[in-house]
PDB file of C-alpha atoms in Angstrom:
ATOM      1  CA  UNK A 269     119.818  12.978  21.349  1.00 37.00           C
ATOM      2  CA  UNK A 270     123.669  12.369  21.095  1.00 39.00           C
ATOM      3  CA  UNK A 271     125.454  13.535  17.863  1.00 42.00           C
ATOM      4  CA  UNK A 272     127.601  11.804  15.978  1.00 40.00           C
ATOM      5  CA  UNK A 273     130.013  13.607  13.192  1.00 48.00           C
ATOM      6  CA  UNK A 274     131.084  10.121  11.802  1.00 43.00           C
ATOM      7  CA  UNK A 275     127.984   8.524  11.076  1.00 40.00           C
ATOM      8  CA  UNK A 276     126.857  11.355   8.676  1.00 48.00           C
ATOM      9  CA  UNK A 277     123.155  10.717   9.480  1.00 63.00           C
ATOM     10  CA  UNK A 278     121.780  14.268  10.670  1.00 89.00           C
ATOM     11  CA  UNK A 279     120.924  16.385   7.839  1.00 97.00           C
ATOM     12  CA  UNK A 280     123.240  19.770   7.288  1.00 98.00           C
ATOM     13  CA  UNK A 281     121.108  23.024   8.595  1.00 98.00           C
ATOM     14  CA  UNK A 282     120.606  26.097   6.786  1.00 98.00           C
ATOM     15  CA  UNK A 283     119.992  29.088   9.465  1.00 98.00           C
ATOM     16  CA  UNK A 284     119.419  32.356   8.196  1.00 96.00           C
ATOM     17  CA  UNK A 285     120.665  34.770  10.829  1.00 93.00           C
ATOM     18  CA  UNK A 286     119.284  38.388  12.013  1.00 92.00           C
ATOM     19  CA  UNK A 287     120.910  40.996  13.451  1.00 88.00           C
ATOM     20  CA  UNK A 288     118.023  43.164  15.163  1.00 90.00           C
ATOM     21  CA  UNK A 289     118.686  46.770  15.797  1.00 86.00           C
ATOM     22  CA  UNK A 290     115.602  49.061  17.410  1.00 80.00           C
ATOM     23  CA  UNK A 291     113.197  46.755  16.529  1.00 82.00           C
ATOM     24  CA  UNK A 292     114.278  46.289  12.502  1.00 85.00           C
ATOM     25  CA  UNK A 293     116.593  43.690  10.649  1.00 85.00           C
ATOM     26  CA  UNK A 294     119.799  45.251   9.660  1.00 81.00           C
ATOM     27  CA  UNK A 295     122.956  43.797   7.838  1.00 68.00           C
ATOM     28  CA  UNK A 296     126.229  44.997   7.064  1.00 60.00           C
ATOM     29  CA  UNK A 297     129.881  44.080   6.109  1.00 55.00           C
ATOM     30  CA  UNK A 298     133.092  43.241   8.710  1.00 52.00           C
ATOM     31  CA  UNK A 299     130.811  43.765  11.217  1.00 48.00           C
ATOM     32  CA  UNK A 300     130.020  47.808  10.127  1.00 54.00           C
ATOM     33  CA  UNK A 301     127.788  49.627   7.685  1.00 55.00           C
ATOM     34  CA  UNK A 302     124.908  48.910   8.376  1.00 60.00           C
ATOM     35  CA  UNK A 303     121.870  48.720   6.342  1.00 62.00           C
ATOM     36  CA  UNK A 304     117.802  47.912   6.974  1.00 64.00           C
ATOM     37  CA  UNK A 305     116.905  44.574   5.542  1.00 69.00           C
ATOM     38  CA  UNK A 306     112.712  44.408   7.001  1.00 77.00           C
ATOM     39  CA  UNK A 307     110.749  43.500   9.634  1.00 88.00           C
ATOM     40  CA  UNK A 308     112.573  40.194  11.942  1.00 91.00           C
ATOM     41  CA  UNK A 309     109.392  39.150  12.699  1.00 93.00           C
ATOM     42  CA  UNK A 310     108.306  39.180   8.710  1.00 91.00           C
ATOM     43  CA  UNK A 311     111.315  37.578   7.579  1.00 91.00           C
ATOM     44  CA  UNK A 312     111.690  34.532  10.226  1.00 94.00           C
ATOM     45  CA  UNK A 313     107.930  33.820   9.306  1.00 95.00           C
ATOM     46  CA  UNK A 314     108.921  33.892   5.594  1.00 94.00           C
ATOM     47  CA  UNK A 315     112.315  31.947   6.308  1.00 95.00           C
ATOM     48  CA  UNK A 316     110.148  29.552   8.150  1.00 96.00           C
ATOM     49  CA  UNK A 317     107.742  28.926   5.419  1.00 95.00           C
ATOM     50  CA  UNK A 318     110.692  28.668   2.536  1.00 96.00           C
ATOM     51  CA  UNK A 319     112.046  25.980   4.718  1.00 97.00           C
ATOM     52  CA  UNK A 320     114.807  27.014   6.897  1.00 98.00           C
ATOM     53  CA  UNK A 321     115.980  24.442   9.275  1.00 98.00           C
ATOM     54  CA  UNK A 322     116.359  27.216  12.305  1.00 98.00           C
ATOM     55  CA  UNK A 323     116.943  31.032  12.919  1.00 98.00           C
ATOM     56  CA  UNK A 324     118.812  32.955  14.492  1.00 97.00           C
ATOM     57  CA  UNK A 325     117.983  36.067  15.985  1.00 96.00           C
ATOM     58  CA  UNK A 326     120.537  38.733  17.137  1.00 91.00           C
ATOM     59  CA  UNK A 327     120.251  42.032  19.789  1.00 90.00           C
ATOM     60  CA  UNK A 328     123.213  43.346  18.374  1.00 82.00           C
ATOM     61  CA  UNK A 329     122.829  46.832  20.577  1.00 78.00           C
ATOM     62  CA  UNK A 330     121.272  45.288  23.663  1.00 74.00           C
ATOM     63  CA  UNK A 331     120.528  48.394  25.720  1.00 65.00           C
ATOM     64  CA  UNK A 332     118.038  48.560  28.385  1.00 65.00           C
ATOM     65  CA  UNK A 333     115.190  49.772  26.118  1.00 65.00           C
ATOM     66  CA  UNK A 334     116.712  47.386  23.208  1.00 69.00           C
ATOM     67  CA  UNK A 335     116.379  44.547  25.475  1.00 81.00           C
ATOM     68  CA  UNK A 336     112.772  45.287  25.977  1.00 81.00           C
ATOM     69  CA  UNK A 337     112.085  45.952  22.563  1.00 81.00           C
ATOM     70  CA  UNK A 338     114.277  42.739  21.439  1.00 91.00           C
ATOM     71  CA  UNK A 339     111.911  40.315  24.429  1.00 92.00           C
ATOM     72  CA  UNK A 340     108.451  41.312  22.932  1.00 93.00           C
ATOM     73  CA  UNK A 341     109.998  40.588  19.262  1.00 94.00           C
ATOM     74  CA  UNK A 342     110.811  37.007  20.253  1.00 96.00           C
ATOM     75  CA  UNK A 343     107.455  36.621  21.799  1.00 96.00           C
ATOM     76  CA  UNK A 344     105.958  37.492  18.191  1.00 95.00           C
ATOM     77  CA  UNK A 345     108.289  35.417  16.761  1.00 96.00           C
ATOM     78  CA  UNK A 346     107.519  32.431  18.673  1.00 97.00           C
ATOM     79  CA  UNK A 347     104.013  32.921  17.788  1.00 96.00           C
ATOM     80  CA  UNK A 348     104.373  33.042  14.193  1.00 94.00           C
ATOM     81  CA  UNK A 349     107.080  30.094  13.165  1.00 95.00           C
ATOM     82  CA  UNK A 350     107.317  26.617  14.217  1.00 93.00           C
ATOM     83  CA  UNK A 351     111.407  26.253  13.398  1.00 97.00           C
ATOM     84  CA  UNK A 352     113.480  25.905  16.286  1.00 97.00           C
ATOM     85  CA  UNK A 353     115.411  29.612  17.297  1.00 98.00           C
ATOM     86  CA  UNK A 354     118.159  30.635  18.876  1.00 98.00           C
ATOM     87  CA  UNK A 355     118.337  34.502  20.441  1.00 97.00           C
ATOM     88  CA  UNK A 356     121.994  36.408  21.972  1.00 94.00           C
ATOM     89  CA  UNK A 357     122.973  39.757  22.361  1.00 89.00           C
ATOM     90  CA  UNK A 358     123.285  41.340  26.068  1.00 87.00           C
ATOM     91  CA  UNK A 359     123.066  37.880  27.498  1.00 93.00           C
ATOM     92  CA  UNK A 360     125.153  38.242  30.853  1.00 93.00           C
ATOM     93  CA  UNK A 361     123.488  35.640  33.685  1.00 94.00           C
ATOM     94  CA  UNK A 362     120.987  33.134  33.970  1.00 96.00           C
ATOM     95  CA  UNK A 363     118.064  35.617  34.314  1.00 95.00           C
ATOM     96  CA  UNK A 364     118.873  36.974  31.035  1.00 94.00           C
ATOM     97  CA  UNK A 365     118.835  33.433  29.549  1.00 96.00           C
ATOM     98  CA  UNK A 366     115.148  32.507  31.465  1.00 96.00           C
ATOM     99  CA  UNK A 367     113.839  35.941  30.194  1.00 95.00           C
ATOM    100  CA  UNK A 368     114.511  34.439  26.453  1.00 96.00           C
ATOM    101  CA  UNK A 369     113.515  31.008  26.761  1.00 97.00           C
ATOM    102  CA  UNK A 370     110.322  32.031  28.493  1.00 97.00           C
ATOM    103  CA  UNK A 371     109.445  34.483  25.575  1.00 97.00           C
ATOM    104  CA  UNK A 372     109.685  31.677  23.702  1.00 97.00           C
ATOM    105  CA  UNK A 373     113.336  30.605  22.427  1.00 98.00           C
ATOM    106  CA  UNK A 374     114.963  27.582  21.622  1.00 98.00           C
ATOM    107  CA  UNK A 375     118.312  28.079  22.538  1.00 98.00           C
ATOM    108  CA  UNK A 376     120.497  31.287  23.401  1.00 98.00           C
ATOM    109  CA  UNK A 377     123.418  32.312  22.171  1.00 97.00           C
ATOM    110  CA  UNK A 378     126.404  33.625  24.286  1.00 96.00           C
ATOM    111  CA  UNK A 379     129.361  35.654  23.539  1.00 93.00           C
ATOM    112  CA  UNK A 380     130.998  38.085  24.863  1.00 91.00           C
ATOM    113  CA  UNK A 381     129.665  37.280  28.707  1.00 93.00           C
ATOM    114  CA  UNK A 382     130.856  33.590  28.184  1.00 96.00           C
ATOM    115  CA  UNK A 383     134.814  34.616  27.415  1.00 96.00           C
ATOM    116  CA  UNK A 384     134.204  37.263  30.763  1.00 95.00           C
ATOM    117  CA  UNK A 385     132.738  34.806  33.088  1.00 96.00           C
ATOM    118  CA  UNK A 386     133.405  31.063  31.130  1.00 98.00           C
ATOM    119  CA  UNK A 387     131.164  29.731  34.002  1.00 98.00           C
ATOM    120  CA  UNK A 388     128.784  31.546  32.922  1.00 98.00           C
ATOM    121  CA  UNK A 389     128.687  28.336  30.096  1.00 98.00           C
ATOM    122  CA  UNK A 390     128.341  25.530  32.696  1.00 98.00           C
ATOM    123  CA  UNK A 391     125.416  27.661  35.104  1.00 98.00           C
ATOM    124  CA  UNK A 392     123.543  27.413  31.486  1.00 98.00           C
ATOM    125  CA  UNK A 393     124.484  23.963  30.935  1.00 98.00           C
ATOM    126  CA  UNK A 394     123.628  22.340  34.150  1.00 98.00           C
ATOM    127  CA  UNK A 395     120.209  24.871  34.570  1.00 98.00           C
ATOM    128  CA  UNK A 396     118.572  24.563  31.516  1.00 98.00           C
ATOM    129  CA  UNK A 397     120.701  21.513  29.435  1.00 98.00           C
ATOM    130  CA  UNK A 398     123.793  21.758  26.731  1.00 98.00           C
ATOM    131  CA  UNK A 399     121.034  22.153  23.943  1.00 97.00           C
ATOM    132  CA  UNK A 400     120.357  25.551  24.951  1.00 98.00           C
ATOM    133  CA  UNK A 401     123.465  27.068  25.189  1.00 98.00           C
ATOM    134  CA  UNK A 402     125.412  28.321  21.880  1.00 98.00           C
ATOM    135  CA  UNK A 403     128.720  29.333  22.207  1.00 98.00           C
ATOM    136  CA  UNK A 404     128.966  32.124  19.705  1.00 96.00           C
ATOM    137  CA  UNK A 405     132.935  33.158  18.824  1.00 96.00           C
ATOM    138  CA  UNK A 406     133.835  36.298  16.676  1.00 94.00           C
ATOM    139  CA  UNK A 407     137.038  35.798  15.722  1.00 95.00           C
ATOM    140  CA  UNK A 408     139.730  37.038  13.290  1.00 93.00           C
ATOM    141  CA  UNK A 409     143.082  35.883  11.624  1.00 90.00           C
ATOM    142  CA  UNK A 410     145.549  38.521  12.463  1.00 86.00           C
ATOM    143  CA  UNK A 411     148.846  39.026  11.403  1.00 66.00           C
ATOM    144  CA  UNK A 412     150.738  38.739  14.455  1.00 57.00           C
ATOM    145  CA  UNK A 413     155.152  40.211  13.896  1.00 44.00           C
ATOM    146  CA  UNK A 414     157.219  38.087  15.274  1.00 45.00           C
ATOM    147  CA  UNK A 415     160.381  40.212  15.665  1.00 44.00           C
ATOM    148  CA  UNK A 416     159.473  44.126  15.701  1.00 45.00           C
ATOM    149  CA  UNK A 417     163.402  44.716  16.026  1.00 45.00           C
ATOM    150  CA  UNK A 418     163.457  43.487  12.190  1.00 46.00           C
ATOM    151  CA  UNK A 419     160.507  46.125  10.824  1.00 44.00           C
ATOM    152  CA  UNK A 420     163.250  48.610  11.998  1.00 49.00           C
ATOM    153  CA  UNK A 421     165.989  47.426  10.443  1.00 48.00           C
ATOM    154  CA  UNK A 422     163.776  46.627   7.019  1.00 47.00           C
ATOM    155  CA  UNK A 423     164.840  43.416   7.332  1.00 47.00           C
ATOM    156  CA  UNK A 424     162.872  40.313   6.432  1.00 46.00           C
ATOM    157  CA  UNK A 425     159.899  40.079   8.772  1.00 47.00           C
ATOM    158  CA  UNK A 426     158.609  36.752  10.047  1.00 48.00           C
ATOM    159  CA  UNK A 427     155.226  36.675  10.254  1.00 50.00           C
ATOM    160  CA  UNK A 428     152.523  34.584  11.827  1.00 60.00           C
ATOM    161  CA  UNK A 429     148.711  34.556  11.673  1.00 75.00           C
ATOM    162  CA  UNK A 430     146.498  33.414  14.112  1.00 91.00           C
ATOM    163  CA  UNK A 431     142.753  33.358  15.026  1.00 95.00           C
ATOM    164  CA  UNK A 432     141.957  35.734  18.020  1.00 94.00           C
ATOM    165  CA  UNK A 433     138.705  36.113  19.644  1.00 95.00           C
ATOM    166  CA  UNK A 434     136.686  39.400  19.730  1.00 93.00           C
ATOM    167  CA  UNK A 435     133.909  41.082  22.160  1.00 89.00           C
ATOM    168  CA  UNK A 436     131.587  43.469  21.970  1.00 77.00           C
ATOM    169  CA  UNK A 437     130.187  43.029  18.184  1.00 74.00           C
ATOM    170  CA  UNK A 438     134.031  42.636  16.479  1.00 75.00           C
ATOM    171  CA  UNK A 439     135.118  45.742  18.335  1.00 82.00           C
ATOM    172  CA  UNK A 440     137.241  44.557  21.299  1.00 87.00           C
ATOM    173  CA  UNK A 441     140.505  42.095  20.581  1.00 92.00           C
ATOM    174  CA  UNK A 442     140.649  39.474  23.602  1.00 91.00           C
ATOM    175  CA  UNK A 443     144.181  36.914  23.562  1.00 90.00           C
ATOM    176  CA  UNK A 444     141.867  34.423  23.494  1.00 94.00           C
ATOM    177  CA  UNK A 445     142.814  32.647  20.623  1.00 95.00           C
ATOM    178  CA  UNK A 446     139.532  30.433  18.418  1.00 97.00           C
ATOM    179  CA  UNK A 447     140.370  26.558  18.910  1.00 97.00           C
ATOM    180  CA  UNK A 448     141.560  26.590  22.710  1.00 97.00           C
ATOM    181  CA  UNK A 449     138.868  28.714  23.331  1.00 97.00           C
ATOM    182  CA  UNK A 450     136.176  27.277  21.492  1.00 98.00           C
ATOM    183  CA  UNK A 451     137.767  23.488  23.091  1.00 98.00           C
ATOM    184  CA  UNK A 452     137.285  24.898  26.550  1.00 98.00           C
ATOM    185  CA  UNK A 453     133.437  26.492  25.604  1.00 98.00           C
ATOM    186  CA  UNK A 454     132.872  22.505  24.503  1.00 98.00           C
ATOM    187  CA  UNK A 455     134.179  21.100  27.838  1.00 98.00           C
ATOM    188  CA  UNK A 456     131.988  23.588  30.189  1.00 98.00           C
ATOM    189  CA  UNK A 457     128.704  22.745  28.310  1.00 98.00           C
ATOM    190  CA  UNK A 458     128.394  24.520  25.334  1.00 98.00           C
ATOM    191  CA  UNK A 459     126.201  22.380  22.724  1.00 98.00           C
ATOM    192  CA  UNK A 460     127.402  24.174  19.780  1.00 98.00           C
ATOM    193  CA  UNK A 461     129.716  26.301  18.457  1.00 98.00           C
ATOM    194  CA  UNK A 462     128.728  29.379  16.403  1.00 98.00           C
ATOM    195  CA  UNK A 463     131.674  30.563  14.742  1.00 97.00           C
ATOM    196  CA  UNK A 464     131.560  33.822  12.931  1.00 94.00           C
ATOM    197  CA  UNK A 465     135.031  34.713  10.819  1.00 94.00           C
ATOM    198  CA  UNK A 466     134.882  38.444  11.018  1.00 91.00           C
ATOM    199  CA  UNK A 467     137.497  38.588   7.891  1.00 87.00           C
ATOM    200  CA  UNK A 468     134.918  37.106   5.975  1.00 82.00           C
ATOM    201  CA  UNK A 469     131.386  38.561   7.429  1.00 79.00           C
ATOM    202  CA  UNK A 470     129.438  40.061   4.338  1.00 72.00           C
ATOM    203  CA  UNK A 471     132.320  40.059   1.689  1.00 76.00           C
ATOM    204  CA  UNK A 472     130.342  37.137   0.292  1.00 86.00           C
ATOM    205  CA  UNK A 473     133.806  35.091  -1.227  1.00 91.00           C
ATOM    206  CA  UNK A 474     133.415  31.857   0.669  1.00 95.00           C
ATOM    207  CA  UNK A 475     133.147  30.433   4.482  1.00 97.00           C
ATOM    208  CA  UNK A 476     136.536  30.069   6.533  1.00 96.00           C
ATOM    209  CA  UNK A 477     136.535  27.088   5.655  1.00 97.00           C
ATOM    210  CA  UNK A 478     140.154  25.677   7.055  1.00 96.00           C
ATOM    211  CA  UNK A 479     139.726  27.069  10.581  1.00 97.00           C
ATOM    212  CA  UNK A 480     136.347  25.504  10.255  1.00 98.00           C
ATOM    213  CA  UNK A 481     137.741  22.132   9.470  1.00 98.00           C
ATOM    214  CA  UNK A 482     139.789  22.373  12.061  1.00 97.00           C
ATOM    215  CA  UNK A 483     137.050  23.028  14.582  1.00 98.00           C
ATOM    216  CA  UNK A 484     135.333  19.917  13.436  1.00 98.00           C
ATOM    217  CA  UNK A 485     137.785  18.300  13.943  1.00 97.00           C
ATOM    218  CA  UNK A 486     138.960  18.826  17.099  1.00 97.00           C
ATOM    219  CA  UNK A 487     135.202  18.805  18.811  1.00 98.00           C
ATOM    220  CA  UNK A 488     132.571  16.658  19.469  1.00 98.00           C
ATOM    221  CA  UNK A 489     129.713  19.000  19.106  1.00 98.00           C
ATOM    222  CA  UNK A 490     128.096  20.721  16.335  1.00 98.00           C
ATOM    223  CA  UNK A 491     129.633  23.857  13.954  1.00 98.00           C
ATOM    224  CA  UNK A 492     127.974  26.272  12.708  1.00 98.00           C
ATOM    225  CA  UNK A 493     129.559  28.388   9.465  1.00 98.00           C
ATOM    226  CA  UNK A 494     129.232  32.310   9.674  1.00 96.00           C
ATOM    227  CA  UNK A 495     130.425  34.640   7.712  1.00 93.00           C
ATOM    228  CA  UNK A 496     131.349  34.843   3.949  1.00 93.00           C
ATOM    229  CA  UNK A 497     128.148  33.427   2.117  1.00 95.00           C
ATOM    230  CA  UNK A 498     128.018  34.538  -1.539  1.00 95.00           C
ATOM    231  CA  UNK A 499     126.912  31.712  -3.303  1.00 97.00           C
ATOM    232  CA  UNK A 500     125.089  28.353  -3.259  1.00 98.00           C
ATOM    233  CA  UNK A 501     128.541  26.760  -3.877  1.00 98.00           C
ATOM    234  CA  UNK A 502     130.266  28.429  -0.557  1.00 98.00           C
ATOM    235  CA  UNK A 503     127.381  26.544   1.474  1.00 98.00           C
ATOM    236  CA  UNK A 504     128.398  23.851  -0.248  1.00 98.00           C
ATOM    237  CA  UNK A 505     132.147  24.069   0.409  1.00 98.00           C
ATOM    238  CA  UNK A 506     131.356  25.016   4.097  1.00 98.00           C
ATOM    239  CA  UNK A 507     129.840  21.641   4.454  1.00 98.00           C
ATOM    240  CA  UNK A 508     132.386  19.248   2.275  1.00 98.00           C
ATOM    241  CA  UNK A 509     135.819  21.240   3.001  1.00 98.00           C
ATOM    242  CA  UNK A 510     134.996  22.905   6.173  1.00 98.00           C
ATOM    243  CA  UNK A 511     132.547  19.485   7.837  1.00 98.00           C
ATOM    244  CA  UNK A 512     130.293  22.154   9.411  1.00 98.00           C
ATOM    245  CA  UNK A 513     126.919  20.662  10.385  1.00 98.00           C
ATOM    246  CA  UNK A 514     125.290  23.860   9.798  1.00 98.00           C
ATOM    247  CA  UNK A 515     125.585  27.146   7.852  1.00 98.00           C
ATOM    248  CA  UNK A 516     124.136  30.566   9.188  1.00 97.00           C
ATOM    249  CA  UNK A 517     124.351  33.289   6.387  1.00 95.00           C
ATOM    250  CA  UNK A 518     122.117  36.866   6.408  1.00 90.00           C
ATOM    251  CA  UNK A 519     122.380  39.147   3.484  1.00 87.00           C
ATOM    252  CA  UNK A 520     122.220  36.598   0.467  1.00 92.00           C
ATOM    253  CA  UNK A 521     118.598  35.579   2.451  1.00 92.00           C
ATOM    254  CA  UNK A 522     117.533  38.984   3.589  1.00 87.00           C
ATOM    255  CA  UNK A 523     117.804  40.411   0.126  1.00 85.00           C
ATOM    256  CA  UNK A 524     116.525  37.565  -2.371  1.00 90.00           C
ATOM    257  CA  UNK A 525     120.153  36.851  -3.716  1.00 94.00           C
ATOM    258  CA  UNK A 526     120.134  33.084  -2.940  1.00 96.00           C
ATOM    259  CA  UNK A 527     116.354  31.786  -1.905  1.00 97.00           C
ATOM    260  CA  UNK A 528     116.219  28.733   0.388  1.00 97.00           C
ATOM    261  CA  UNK A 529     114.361  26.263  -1.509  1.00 97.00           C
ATOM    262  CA  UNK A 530     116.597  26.351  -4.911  1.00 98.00           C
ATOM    263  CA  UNK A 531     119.848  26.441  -2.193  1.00 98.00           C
ATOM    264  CA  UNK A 532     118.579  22.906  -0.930  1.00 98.00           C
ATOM    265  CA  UNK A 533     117.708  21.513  -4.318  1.00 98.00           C
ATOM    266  CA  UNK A 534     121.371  22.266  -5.045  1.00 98.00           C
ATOM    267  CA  UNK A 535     123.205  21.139  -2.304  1.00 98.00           C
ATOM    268  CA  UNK A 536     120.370  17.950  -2.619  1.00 97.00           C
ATOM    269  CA  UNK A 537     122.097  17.805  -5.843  1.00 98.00           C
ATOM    270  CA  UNK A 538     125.757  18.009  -4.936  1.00 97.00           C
ATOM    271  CA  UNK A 539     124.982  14.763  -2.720  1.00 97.00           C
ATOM    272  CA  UNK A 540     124.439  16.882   0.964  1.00 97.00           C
ATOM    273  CA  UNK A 541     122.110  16.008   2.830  1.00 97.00           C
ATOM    274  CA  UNK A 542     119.214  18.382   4.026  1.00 97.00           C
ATOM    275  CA  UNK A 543     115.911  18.444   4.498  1.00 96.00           C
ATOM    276  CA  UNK A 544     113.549  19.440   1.926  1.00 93.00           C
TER     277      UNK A 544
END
């Protein structure tokens, strides 16, 4: 099924995202300190049955044993909710992508490996369709110095910030920066963008919601909001200021602050539309 931004007819999507470590939910802020938040199988079953649109389900150390561990997880997973789910982490060819669907996954999600090897995008595309394959961007809005010469002099500094893609779980700058990047990931395949604002992962004041406007409007395919989910009325805002189609958010879910059913009655309320 094609989507279409302008004709406002798909219902928004609220995905409630988990970062697996050694077989256990854990959550943190900017992408460090972390802390247990349950079970992953548990908590998608319960997400499922509140009435999450989709999950999303993330490897986040991916080692050898980890990637065992992480498979037999989304084959329990699959067994035990009937919401679509996406799965990344360690996801660096086309086995890796088979090994997931076949345990049971809806799509995958692809970061790191796709800014490496971008082809990597249209092998996943063409083998297994666009609805599979996530594109999943970490990125941050840096301050970048314009004239260094000036800092020396204590002169006025002109300053500039941009969006620059990161790898390996926030920890590895790229010069990639988000929009040409995420324009490219649309034109090799991708069928949606997860974008993940690092400067606002876990401080719970709000979505990016700018740079997500901006990615909706410059692409064709779907957004989805991550990072900065605090309150009912940031969803909110992440749909109406920043057009996302969806919104992923962790902590507010994983530890009772917001629960699913009473978010959708309000954004039902404010005049969104998602299904209840």
């Amino acid at each position: 099924m094609e989507y279409d931004k302008t004709t406002g007819t798909l219902a928004k999507r609220i995905i409630p995202c988990l970062d697996v470590k050694d077989g256990e939910t854990v959550k943190g802020v900017n992408f460090v300190s972390l802390r247990s938040a349950g079970d992953p199988v548990e908590l998608g079953k319960a997400y499922s049955l509140q009435g999450a649109d989709e999950l999303v389900f993330l490897d986040i150390t991916a080692s050898f044993e980890g990637r065992k561990t992480f498979t037999d997880m989304v084959t329990r997973v699959a067994a035990e909710i009937n919401i679509p789910f996406t799965v990344g982490g360690g996801i660096n060819e086309l086995a890796d992508v088979e090994r997931m669907l076949y345990a049971g996954a809806d799509k995958v999600s692809i970061n790191s490996a796709a800014i490496r090897h971008p082809e990597l995008i249209e092998e996943v595309a063409r083998r297994f369709g666009s609805q599979v394959c996530v594109v999943a961007i970490d990125a941050r809005l840096d301050e970048e110095i314009e004239n260094r010469k000036e800092i020396e002099n204590r002169k006025f500094v002109n300053r500039k910030s941009e969006w620059f893609c990161y790898l390996k779980g926030g920890r590895e700058r790229t010069e990639r920066g988000l929009f040409e990047w995420a324009h490219e990931a649309q034109e090799r395949g991708a069928g949606e963008i997860l974008f993940t604002s690092m400067n606002h992962d876990g401080v719970k004041q709000g979505y990016a919601n700018e740079a997500l406007a901006r990615l909706a409007a410059d692409l064709s395919i779907p957004i989805i909001a991550s990072g900065g989910a605090g309150a009912k009325e940031h969803f909110r805002d992440a749909f109406t200021l920043g057009h996302a189609d969806a919104a992923l958010a962790a902590s507010v879910f994983h530890f009772g602050e917001i629960p699913i059913p009473e978010l959708k009655q309000y954004l039902h309320s404010e005049g969104i539309n998602v299904r209840l």
